[in-house]
Tab-separated table of C-alpha atoms and ligand atoms in Angstrom:
chain	number	residue	atom	x	y	z
A	1	MET	CA	-21.803	-78.205	59.515
A	2	SER	CA	-23.532	-78.095	56.155
A	3	VAL	CA	-21.437	-77.227	53.130
A	4	LEU	CA	-24.224	-75.020	51.834
A	5	ASP	CA	-27.316	-73.756	53.576
A	6	LEU	CA	-30.027	-71.847	51.698
A	7	ARG	CA	-32.302	-69.738	53.901
A	8	LYS	CA	-35.510	-68.316	52.443
A	9	LEU	CA	-33.787	-67.722	49.128
A	10	SER	CA	-36.010	-65.754	46.730
A	11	LYS	CA	-35.868	-64.293	43.240
A	12	ALA	CA	-38.664	-62.826	41.119
A	13	PHE	CA	-38.664	-61.804	37.480
A	14	GLY	CA	-41.390	-59.203	37.097
A	15	GLY	CA	-44.444	-60.915	38.561
A	16	VAL	CA	-42.962	-64.426	38.360
A	17	ARG	CA	-41.694	-65.779	41.680
A	18	ALA	CA	-39.050	-67.987	40.114
A	19	VAL	CA	-37.575	-69.013	43.490
A	20	ASN	CA	-39.790	-68.456	46.508
A	21	GLU	CA	-38.348	-68.774	50.029
A	22	VAL	CA	-36.337	-71.897	49.269
A	23	ASP	CA	-34.664	-73.590	52.241
A	24	PHE	CA	-32.396	-76.604	52.060
A	25	ALA	CA	-28.910	-77.652	53.099
A	26	ILE	CA	-26.217	-79.737	51.417
A	27	ARG	CA	-24.158	-82.005	53.641
A	28	PRO	CA	-20.462	-82.767	53.152
A	29	GLY	CA	-19.965	-85.516	50.571
A	30	GLU	CA	-23.592	-85.513	49.511
A	31	PHE	CA	-24.717	-86.225	45.931
A	32	LEU	CA	-27.896	-84.175	45.850
A	33	ALA	CA	-30.313	-84.007	42.921
A	34	MET	CA	-32.705	-81.138	42.310
A	35	ILE	CA	-35.659	-82.052	40.116
A	36	GLY	CA	-38.872	-80.357	39.054
A	37	PRO	CA	-40.831	-79.496	35.916
A	38	ASN	CA	-39.522	-76.932	33.408
A	39	GLY	CA	-39.771	-73.452	34.888
A	40	ALA	CA	-39.731	-74.754	38.494
A	41	GLY	CA	-36.826	-72.449	39.365
A	42	LYS	CA	-33.907	-74.905	39.322
A	43	SER	CA	-31.563	-72.868	37.102
A	44	THR	CA	-32.458	-69.670	38.960
A	45	CYS	CA	-31.417	-71.406	42.194
A	46	PHE	CA	-28.125	-72.561	40.655
A	47	ASN	CA	-27.423	-69.109	39.238
A	48	MET	CA	-27.919	-67.459	42.627
A	49	ILE	CA	-25.603	-69.972	44.298
A	50	ASN	CA	-22.855	-69.452	41.698
A	51	GLY	CA	-23.204	-65.665	41.683
A	52	GLN	CA	-24.606	-65.186	38.182
A	53	LEU	CA	-27.830	-63.757	39.651
A	54	PRO	CA	-28.172	-61.687	42.842
A	55	PRO	CA	-30.994	-62.950	45.101
A	56	ASP	CA	-33.835	-60.571	45.990
A	57	SER	CA	-33.696	-61.836	49.562
A	58	GLY	CA	-32.506	-64.727	51.664
A	59	GLU	CA	-29.104	-66.151	52.534
A	60	ILE	CA	-26.681	-68.564	50.918
A	61	LEU	CA	-24.342	-69.818	53.623
A	62	LEU	CA	-21.171	-71.518	52.388
A	63	GLU	CA	-19.675	-73.252	55.435
A	64	GLY	CA	-21.512	-70.701	57.554
A	65	LYS	CA	-20.569	-67.538	55.616
A	66	ASN	CA	-23.155	-65.675	53.566
A	67	ILE	CA	-22.070	-65.540	49.911
A	68	ALA	CA	-25.378	-64.206	48.525
A	69	GLY	CA	-24.718	-61.488	45.965
A	70	LEU	CA	-20.937	-62.011	45.732
A	71	ALA	CA	-19.374	-61.988	42.253
A	72	PRO	CA	-19.091	-65.361	40.443
A	73	ARG	CA	-15.297	-65.234	40.519
A	74	GLU	CA	-15.300	-64.718	44.309
A	75	ILE	CA	-17.723	-67.605	44.852
A	76	TRP	CA	-15.587	-69.816	42.595
A	77	ARG	CA	-12.494	-68.791	44.577
A	78	ARG	CA	-14.207	-69.896	47.795
A	79	GLY	CA	-14.669	-73.407	46.458
A	80	VAL	CA	-17.943	-73.543	44.539
A	81	GLY	CA	-17.214	-75.049	41.142
A	82	ARG	CA	-19.495	-75.639	38.211
A	83	THR	CA	-19.354	-77.337	34.876
A	84	PHE	CA	-19.916	-75.496	31.591
A	85	GLN	CA	-17.174	-73.020	32.247
A	86	VAL	CA	-15.374	-74.029	29.092
A	87	ALA	CA	-13.349	-71.132	27.710
A	88	ALA	CA	-13.821	-69.668	24.242
A	89	THR	CA	-10.339	-70.968	23.466
A	90	PHE	CA	-11.248	-74.568	24.429
A	91	GLY	CA	-11.188	-75.917	20.861
A	92	SER	CA	-7.849	-74.335	19.999
A	93	MET	CA	-5.984	-76.221	22.743
A	94	THR	CA	-5.232	-79.865	23.363
A	95	VAL	CA	-7.196	-81.725	26.036
A	96	ILE	CA	-4.376	-81.559	28.572
A	97	GLU	CA	-3.636	-77.890	27.872
A	98	ASN	CA	-7.215	-77.080	28.835
A	99	VAL	CA	-6.823	-78.862	32.153
A	100	GLN	CA	-3.386	-77.267	32.705
A	101	MET	CA	-4.920	-73.825	32.129
A	102	ALA	CA	-7.500	-74.548	34.807
A	103	LEU	CA	-4.772	-75.642	37.233
A	104	ILE	CA	-2.769	-72.479	36.454
A	105	SER	CA	-5.849	-70.380	37.124
A	106	HIS	CA	-6.533	-72.196	40.383
A	107	ALA	CA	-2.952	-71.684	41.556
A	108	GLY	CA	-3.343	-67.957	40.827
A	109	GLU	CA	-0.511	-67.981	38.294
A	110	THR	CA	-0.724	-65.657	35.336
A	111	TYR	CA	-1.336	-66.586	31.753
A	112	ARG	CA	2.058	-65.009	30.977
A	113	LEU	CA	3.757	-67.982	32.601
A	114	TRP	CA	2.029	-70.413	30.331
A	115	LYS	CA	4.055	-70.352	27.120
A	116	PRO	CA	7.530	-70.949	28.540
A	117	ALA	CA	6.161	-73.659	30.797
A	118	ALA	CA	4.308	-76.204	28.685
A	119	SER	CA	5.070	-78.802	31.320
A	120	LEU	CA	3.476	-76.797	34.147
A	121	HIS	CA	1.089	-78.982	36.155
A	122	ARG	CA	1.297	-81.706	33.507
A	123	ALA	CA	1.472	-84.562	36.015
A	124	ARG	CA	-1.481	-83.209	37.990
A	125	ALA	CA	-3.445	-82.626	34.765
A	126	LEU	CA	-2.776	-86.211	33.658
A	127	ASP	CA	-3.973	-87.402	37.038
A	128	LEU	CA	-7.233	-85.438	36.672
A	129	LEU	CA	-7.702	-86.773	33.139
A	130	GLY	CA	-7.208	-90.270	34.533
A	131	GLN	CA	-9.943	-89.639	37.090
A	132	VAL	CA	-12.452	-88.827	34.336
A	133	GLY	CA	-11.240	-91.676	32.103
A	134	MET	CA	-9.638	-89.399	29.473
A	135	LYS	CA	-5.909	-89.882	29.978
A	136	ASP	CA	-5.414	-91.444	26.565
A	137	ALA	CA	-6.870	-88.356	24.885
A	138	ALA	CA	-4.470	-85.953	26.662
A	139	ASP	CA	-2.624	-84.735	23.594
A	140	ARG	CA	-5.548	-84.685	21.173
A	141	PRO	CA	-6.953	-81.358	19.950
A	142	SER	CA	-10.044	-80.613	22.057
A	143	ARG	CA	-12.074	-79.684	18.977
A	144	GLU	CA	-11.983	-83.332	17.850
A	145	LEU	CA	-13.676	-84.666	20.972
A	146	ALA	CA	-17.100	-86.299	20.929
A	147	TYR	CA	-19.784	-84.483	22.930
A	148	GLY	CA	-19.755	-86.883	25.862
A	149	ASP	CA	-15.965	-86.606	26.098
A	150	VAL	CA	-16.173	-82.797	26.197
A	151	LYS	CA	-18.395	-83.230	29.269
A	152	ARG	CA	-15.725	-85.358	30.931
A	153	ILE	CA	-13.102	-82.710	30.227
A	154	GLU	CA	-15.437	-80.059	31.667
A	155	LEU	CA	-15.584	-82.174	34.787
A	156	ALA	CA	-11.769	-82.427	34.959
A	157	ILE	CA	-11.565	-78.629	34.522
A	158	ALA	CA	-14.063	-78.091	37.347
A	159	LEU	CA	-12.109	-80.491	39.593
A	160	ALA	CA	-8.877	-78.595	38.879
A	161	ASN	CA	-10.214	-75.877	41.185
A	162	ASP	CA	-10.518	-78.470	43.977
A	163	PRO	CA	-14.092	-77.423	44.810
A	164	LYS	CA	-15.905	-78.203	48.053
A	165	LEU	CA	-19.159	-78.032	46.177
A	166	LEU	CA	-19.750	-78.696	42.506
A	167	LEU	CA	-22.879	-77.375	40.777
A	168	MET	CA	-24.060	-79.217	37.677
A	169	ASP	CA	-27.161	-77.807	35.993
A	170	GLU	CA	-28.283	-80.361	33.385
A	171	PRO	CA	-24.809	-81.849	32.875
A	172	THR	CA	-26.192	-84.555	30.590
A	173	ALA	CA	-28.282	-82.300	28.327
A	174	GLY	CA	-28.097	-83.567	24.768
A	175	MET	CA	-26.688	-86.966	25.738
A	176	ALA	CA	-28.011	-90.406	24.867
A	177	PRO	CA	-29.421	-92.412	27.832
A	178	ARG	CA	-26.378	-94.659	28.130
A	179	GLU	CA	-23.983	-91.687	28.133
A	180	ARG	CA	-26.137	-89.930	30.753
A	181	ASN	CA	-25.969	-92.865	33.053
A	182	ASP	CA	-22.197	-93.189	32.591
A	183	LEU	CA	-21.503	-89.510	33.291
A	184	ILE	CA	-23.633	-89.430	36.444
A	185	ALA	CA	-22.085	-92.719	37.636
A	186	LEU	CA	-18.647	-91.172	37.096
A	187	VAL	CA	-19.567	-88.029	39.051
A	188	LYS	CA	-20.954	-90.137	41.872
A	189	ARG	CA	-17.709	-92.120	42.040
A	190	LEU	CA	-15.697	-88.880	42.194
A	191	VAL	CA	-17.961	-87.540	44.938
A	192	ILE	CA	-17.233	-90.625	47.012
A	193	GLU	CA	-13.488	-90.670	46.258
A	194	ARG	CA	-12.882	-86.943	46.782
A	195	GLY	CA	-15.456	-86.268	49.482
A	196	ILE	CA	-16.901	-83.264	47.632
A	197	SER	CA	-20.577	-82.333	47.574
A	198	VAL	CA	-22.493	-82.106	44.296
A	199	LEU	CA	-25.825	-80.453	43.513
A	200	PHE	CA	-27.117	-81.495	40.095
A	201	THR	CA	-30.219	-81.402	37.934
A	202	GLU	CA	-31.101	-84.247	35.623
A	203	HIS	CA	-34.195	-85.023	33.570
A	204	SER	CA	-33.933	-88.806	33.671
A	205	MET	CA	-35.753	-90.069	36.768
A	206	ASP	CA	-34.074	-93.443	36.333
A	207	VAL	CA	-30.685	-91.809	36.724
A	208	VAL	CA	-31.809	-89.582	39.619
A	209	PHE	CA	-33.378	-92.426	41.571
A	210	ALA	CA	-30.422	-94.714	40.945
A	211	TYR	CA	-27.622	-92.355	41.983
A	212	ALA	CA	-28.779	-89.416	44.134
A	213	ASP	CA	-28.256	-89.652	47.900
A	214	ARG	CA	-31.150	-87.260	48.350
A	215	ILE	CA	-33.605	-85.445	46.095
A	216	ILE	CA	-35.060	-81.937	46.386
A	217	VAL	CA	-38.209	-81.387	44.349
A	218	LEU	CA	-39.013	-77.857	43.247
A	219	ALA	CA	-42.337	-76.720	41.768
A	220	ARG	CA	-43.266	-73.103	41.014
A	221	GLY	CA	-40.297	-71.841	42.943
A	222	ARG	CA	-40.993	-73.816	46.121
A	223	VAL	CA	-39.518	-76.961	47.668
A	224	ILE	CA	-42.358	-79.519	47.702
A	225	ALA	CA	-40.332	-82.570	48.752
A	226	ASP	CA	-36.889	-83.308	50.196
A	227	GLY	CA	-35.814	-86.867	50.918
A	228	ASN	CA	-34.429	-90.118	49.557
A	229	ALA	CA	-35.651	-91.831	46.372
A	230	ASP	CA	-38.338	-93.881	48.118
A	231	ALA	CA	-39.763	-90.894	49.993
A	232	VAL	CA	-39.838	-88.708	46.891
A	233	ARG	CA	-41.241	-91.411	44.621
A	234	GLY	CA	-44.074	-92.031	47.052
A	235	ASN	CA	-44.808	-88.350	47.722
A	236	ALA	CA	-48.331	-87.421	46.604
A	237	LYS	CA	-47.443	-83.774	45.839
A	238	VAL	CA	-44.564	-84.885	43.637
A	239	GLN	CA	-46.732	-87.346	41.750
A	240	GLU	CA	-49.352	-84.679	41.203
A	241	VAL	CA	-46.813	-82.204	39.848
A	242	TYR	CA	-45.380	-84.738	37.430
A	243	PHE	CA	-48.369	-86.817	36.415
A	244	GLY	CA	-51.599	-85.415	37.837
A	245	THR	CA	-53.429	-86.995	40.761
A	246	GLY	CA	-53.622	-90.744	41.188
A	247	LYS	CA	-50.686	-91.751	39.009
A	248	THR	CA	-47.257	-92.899	40.063
A	249	PHE	CA	-43.720	-93.014	38.735
A	250	ALA	CA	-44.003	-96.796	38.415
A	251	ALA	CA	-47.127	-96.456	36.238
A	252	HIS	CA	-45.031	-94.391	33.840
A	253	GLY	CA	-42.245	-96.913	33.628
A	254	VAL	CA	-39.684	-94.654	35.238
A	255	SER	CA	-39.017	-96.567	38.396
A	256	PRO	CA	-35.346	-97.540	38.765
B	1	ADP	P1	-35.957	-74.450	35.538
B	1	ADP	O1	-34.466	-74.372	35.463
B	1	ADP	O2	-36.464	-75.234	36.699
B	1	ADP	O3	-36.567	-74.919	34.255
B	1	ADP	P2	-35.820	-71.545	35.662
B	1	ADP	O4	-35.118	-71.210	36.910
B	1	ADP	O5	-35.061	-71.450	34.385
B	1	ADP	O6	-36.528	-72.971	35.801
B	1	ADP	O7	-37.095	-70.576	35.526
B	1	ADP	C1	-37.995	-70.321	36.590
B	1	ADP	C2	-38.996	-69.263	36.169
B	1	ADP	O8	-38.337	-68.014	36.037
B	1	ADP	C3	-39.675	-69.524	34.826
B	1	ADP	O9	-40.992	-69.038	34.890
B	1	ADP	C4	-38.838	-68.693	33.863
B	1	ADP	O10	-39.608	-68.312	32.748
B	1	ADP	C5	-38.465	-67.498	34.715
B	1	ADP	N1	-37.168	-66.911	34.350
B	1	ADP	C6	-35.975	-67.534	34.471
B	1	ADP	N2	-34.984	-66.705	34.092
B	1	ADP	C7	-35.569	-65.541	33.717
B	1	ADP	C8	-35.082	-64.272	33.244
B	1	ADP	N3	-33.769	-64.058	33.076
B	1	ADP	N4	-35.981	-63.299	32.975
B	1	ADP	C9	-37.298	-63.515	33.152
B	1	ADP	N5	-37.835	-64.672	33.614
B	1	ADP	C10	-36.981	-65.662	33.887
B	2	MG	MG1	-33.094	-75.037	34.063
């Protein structure tokens, strides 16, 4: 069974059909990229899946159950994680405390328990920090972290919820090319090791073509291509959307 199955998912803002009858499925353990020009409807899709936006129509089946329109917290509880859920208090805590808080939240324990139990989930938190390559920074104040390291901690926090599906909308925004590549390579490794599914957006075609198992291309709210890197790169509709007719990814120096 698919982890997630979108059926004719639609959302309009006034007269703009931001997402228009989108259908696609995410398989278990799949590292799936969603690409498309600005305004294609990618974030609107993500925000319907995570519960931030109610769809106008269509279904979002999570392991067969329709979650369309449920509250974000309920969708999170059912195993759909996302990055960029860093709390307002992030900077005031150490790196490991942030991950411990996420583990406490996942276990359904109350914040009240936190203070007397500074050691709660410490071993598990250290393990998660190890998985994102940040173990050595465990006891540093989070506010001192470099931008790319904050992204790694966000990933550890998302993994603390043990998601089946992780949504990452522009996880590398604001990063240098090298850092982008490293973060996506790290996520891909975690996908393989943990068997989770990831849906992500990313502007760098080099990174998308190098790491994604499959690529969905959205344009004006519709899926115009769905396949592996070779199929998408060679797709005439995709080339037209990105470059105008008759040009190719290779001609723009963005082949992997
Ligand atoms: P992408 O993430 O692919 O750049 P978005 O999903 O953000 O695209 O936007 C898709 C379309 O929906 C765009 O035309 C955008 O202007 C419009 N849109 C997105 N969010 C809103 C909103 N909250 N209110 C009005 N229009 C919106
Ligand atoms: Mg967007």
